[in-house]
Phi, psi and omega in degrees: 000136189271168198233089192285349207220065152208192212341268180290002144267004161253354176200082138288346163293129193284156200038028171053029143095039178248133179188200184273112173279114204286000157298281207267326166106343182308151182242152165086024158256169185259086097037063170227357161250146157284104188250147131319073149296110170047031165091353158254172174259132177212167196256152171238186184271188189268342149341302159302320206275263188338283203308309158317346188257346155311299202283326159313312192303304210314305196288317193298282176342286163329289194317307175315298161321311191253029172252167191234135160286115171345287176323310172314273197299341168308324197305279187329336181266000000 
């Protein structure tokens, strides 16, 4: 598996995609996945990147649980 987001593939980026992560606010990370923030695309660090996909599962779940399955209620009648 290639490893885009380490050495020779980042740098062509300016400042080796190192900054200020505009989630969390840390500095001197390294800014290489693209995220939906608030209706724009911006790069976060992978800290940011994990929690949000944390919080989709989370939701996704939810969501899941409190719609009732069809299949189910048909069975039952």
């Amino acid at each position: 598996m290639s490893k885009s987001h380490r050495g020779a593939g980042i740098r062509k980026e300016p400042n080796r995609t190192r900054g200020k992560c505009p989630v969390c606010g840390a500095t001197q990370v390294k800014l290489l996945y693209e995220q939906d923030v608030n209706g724009t695309k911006v790069k976060v660090c992978k800290v940011c990147k994990a929690h949000q996909k944390n919080l989709a599962r989370v939701a996704a779940k939810e969501a899941k649980k409190a719609a009732p399955a069809p299949a189910a209620e048909e069975a039952q009648a």
